[in-house]
Tab-separated table of C-alpha atoms in Angstrom:
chain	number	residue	atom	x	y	z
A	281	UNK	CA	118.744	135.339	127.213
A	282	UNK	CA	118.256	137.702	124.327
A	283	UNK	CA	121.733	139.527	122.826
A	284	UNK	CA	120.680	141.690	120.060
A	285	UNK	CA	122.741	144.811	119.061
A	286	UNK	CA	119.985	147.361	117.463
A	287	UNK	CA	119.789	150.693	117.224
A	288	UNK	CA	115.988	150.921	116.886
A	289	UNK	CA	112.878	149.412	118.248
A	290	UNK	CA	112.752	146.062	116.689
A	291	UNK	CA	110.722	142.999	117.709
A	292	UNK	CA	112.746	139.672	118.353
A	293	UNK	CA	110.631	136.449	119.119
A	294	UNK	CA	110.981	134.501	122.635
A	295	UNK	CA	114.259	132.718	123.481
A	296	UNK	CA	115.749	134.694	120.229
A	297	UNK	CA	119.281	135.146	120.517
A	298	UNK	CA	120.835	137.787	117.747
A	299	UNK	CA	124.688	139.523	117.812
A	300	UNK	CA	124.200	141.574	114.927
A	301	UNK	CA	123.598	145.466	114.557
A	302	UNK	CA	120.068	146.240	112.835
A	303	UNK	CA	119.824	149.834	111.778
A	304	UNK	CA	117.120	151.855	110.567
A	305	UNK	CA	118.297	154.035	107.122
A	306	UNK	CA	115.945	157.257	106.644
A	307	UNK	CA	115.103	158.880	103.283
A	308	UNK	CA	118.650	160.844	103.697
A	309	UNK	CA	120.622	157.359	103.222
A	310	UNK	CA	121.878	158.270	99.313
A	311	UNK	CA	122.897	154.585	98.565
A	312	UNK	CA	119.619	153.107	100.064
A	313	UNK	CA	117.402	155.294	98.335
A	314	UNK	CA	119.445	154.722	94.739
A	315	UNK	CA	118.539	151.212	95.145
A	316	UNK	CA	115.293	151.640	96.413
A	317	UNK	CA	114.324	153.580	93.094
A	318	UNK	CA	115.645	150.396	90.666
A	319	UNK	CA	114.321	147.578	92.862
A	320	UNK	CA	110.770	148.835	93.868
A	321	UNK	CA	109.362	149.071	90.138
A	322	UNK	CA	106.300	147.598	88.890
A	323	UNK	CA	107.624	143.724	88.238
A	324	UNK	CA	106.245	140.731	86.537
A	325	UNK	CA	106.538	137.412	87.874
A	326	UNK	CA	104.631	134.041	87.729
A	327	UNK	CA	104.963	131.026	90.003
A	328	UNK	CA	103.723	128.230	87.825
A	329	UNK	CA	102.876	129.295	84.522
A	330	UNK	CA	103.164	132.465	82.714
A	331	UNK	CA	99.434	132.978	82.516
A	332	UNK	CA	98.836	133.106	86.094
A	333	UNK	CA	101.598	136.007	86.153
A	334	UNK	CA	100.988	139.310	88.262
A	335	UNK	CA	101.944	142.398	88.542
A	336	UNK	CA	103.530	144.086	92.154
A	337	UNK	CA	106.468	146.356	92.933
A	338	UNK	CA	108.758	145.192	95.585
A	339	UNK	CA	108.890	147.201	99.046
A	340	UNK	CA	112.748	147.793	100.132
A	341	UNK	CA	112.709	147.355	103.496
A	342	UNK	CA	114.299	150.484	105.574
A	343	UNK	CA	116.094	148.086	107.937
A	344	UNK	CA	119.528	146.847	107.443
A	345	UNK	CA	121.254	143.632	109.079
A	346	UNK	CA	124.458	143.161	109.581
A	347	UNK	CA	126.913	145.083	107.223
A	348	UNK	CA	123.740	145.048	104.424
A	349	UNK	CA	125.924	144.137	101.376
A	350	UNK	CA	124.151	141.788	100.296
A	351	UNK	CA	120.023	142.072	99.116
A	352	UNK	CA	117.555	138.994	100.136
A	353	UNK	CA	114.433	138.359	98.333
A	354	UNK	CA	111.890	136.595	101.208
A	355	UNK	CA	108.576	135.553	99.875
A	356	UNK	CA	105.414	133.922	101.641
A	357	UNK	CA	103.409	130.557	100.920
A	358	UNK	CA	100.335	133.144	100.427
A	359	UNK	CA	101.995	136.294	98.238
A	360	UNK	CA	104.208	134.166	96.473
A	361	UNK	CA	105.446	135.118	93.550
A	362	UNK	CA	105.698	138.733	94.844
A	363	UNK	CA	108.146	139.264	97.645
A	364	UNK	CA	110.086	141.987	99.975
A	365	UNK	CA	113.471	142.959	99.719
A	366	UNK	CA	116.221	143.187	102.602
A	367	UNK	CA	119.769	143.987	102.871
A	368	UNK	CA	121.537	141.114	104.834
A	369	UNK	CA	125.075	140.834	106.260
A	370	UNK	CA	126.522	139.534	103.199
A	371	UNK	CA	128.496	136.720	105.271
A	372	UNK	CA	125.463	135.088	106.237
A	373	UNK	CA	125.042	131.635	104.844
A	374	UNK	CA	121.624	131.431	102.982
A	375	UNK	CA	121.143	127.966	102.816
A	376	UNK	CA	122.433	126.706	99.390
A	377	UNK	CA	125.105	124.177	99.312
A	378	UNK	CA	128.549	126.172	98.737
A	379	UNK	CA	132.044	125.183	99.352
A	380	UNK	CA	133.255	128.363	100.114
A	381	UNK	CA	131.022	129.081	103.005
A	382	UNK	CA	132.845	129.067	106.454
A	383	UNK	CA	131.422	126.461	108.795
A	384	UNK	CA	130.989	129.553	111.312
A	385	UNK	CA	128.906	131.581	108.949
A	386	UNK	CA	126.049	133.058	110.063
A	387	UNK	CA	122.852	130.833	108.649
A	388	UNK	CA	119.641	132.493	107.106
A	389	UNK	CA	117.388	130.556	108.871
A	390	UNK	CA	119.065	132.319	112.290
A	391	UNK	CA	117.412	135.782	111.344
A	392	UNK	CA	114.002	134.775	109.470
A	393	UNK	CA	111.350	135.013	112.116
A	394	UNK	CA	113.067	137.978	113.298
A	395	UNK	CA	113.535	139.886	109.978
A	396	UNK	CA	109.628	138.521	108.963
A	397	UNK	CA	108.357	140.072	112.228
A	398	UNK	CA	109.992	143.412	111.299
A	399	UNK	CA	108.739	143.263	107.633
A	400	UNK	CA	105.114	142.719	109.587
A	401	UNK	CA	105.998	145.882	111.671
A	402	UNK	CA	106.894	147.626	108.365
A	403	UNK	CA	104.410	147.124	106.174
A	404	UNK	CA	101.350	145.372	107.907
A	405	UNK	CA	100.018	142.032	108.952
A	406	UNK	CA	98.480	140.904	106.097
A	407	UNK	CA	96.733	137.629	107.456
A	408	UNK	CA	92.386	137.288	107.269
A	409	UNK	CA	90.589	138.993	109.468
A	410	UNK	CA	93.684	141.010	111.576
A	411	UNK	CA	91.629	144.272	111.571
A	412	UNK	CA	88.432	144.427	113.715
A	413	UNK	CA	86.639	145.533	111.083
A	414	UNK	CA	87.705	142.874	108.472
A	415	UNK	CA	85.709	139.537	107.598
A	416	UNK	CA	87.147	136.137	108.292
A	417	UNK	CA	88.446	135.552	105.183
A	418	UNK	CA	89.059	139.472	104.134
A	419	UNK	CA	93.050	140.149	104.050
A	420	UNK	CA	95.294	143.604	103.693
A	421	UNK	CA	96.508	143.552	100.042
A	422	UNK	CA	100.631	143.492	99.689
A	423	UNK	CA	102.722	144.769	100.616
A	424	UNK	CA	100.974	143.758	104.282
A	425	UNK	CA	102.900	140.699	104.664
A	426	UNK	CA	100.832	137.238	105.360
A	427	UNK	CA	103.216	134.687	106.930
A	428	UNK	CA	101.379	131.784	108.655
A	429	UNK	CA	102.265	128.905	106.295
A	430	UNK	CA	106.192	129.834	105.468
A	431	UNK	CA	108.585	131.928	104.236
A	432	UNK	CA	110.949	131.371	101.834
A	433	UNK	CA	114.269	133.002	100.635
A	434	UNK	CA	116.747	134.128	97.764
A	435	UNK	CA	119.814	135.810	96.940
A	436	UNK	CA	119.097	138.826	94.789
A	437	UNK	CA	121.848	140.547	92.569
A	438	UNK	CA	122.914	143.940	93.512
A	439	UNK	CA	121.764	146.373	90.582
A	440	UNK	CA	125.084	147.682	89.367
A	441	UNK	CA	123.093	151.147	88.486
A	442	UNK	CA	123.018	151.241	92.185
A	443	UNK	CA	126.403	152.213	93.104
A	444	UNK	CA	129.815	149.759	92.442
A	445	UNK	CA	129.386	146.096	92.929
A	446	UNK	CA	131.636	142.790	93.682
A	447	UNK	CA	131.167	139.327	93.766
A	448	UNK	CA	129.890	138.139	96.891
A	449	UNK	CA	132.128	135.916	98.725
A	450	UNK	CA	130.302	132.873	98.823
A	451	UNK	CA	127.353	132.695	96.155
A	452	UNK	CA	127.194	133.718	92.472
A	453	UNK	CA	125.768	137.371	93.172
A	454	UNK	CA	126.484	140.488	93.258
A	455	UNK	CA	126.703	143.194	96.765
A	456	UNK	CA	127.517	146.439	96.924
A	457	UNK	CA	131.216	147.502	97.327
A	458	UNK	CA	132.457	148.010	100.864
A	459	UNK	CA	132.664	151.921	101.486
């Protein structure tokens, strides 16, 4: 049986069960688009040695989860170091050990396939050959996401610049301040 509270046309997977409210923010959201204009700059990053380092600019993903307090960095094995940015419910547990977690939290690993299948919806399937007219081995460049060997994910700090911040409850990062 599938529970998910959404108010837009979002793809769960098979058997998925889901009791939080996904919404869909437009160009008119003020605080989304503040953060939207820090976050997706051109940014460095390297996963094994600074050589090897490359150059993308984070998408901000237009859907929310949850009360989307908190901002979630999810890479893949195959675009890895560059990743996509999501606002999560900011009680969700993320994985990382942390006493102050309740045991009834939410866990990450809950919401990835779901929240990866949306970023696919969003921004393209990135894997070899999706496209009729694509080779075998010919891909969609990021942000088309590519997801078949893993996913992996991270807190991300708030940027105060985007509107009044707090600890989070749980983890060593910032959210945004409850309206």
């Amino acid at each position: 049986m599938t529970r998910i509270n959404i108010l837009i046309d979002v793809h769960p997977p098979e058997d998925f069960e889901l009791d939080i409210a996904v919404r869909q923010v437009d160009h008119s959201d003020d605080r989304h688009e503040k953060l939207r204009s820090i976050v997706s700059m051109p940014t460095e990053a390297y996963l094994w040695i600074p050589e090897d380092a490359i150059t993308f600019t984070p998408p901000l993903s237009d859907l929310v989860y949850g009360d989307g307090r908190a901002l979630l960095a999810i890479t893949t094995t195959h675009d890895r170091p560059a990743f996509w940015l999501v606002r999560i419910d900011s009680r969700w547990d993320i994985g990382r050990p942390s006493m102050r977690v309740p045991a009834d939290a939410p866990h990450m690993s809950e919401f990835i396939d779901f929240i990866v299948a949306n970023l696919e919806s969003e921004f393209g399937n990135g894997a070899p050959g999706h496209h009729d007219d694509q080779e075998e081995d010919e891909r969609d460049p990021y942000p088309a996401i590519w997801d078949q060997d893993g996913v992996s994910w991270s807190w991300h700090d708030w940027p105060v610049e985007a509107g009044p911040v707090e600890p989070h409850p749980y983890w060593p990062y910032t959210t945004i301040a409850a309206q």
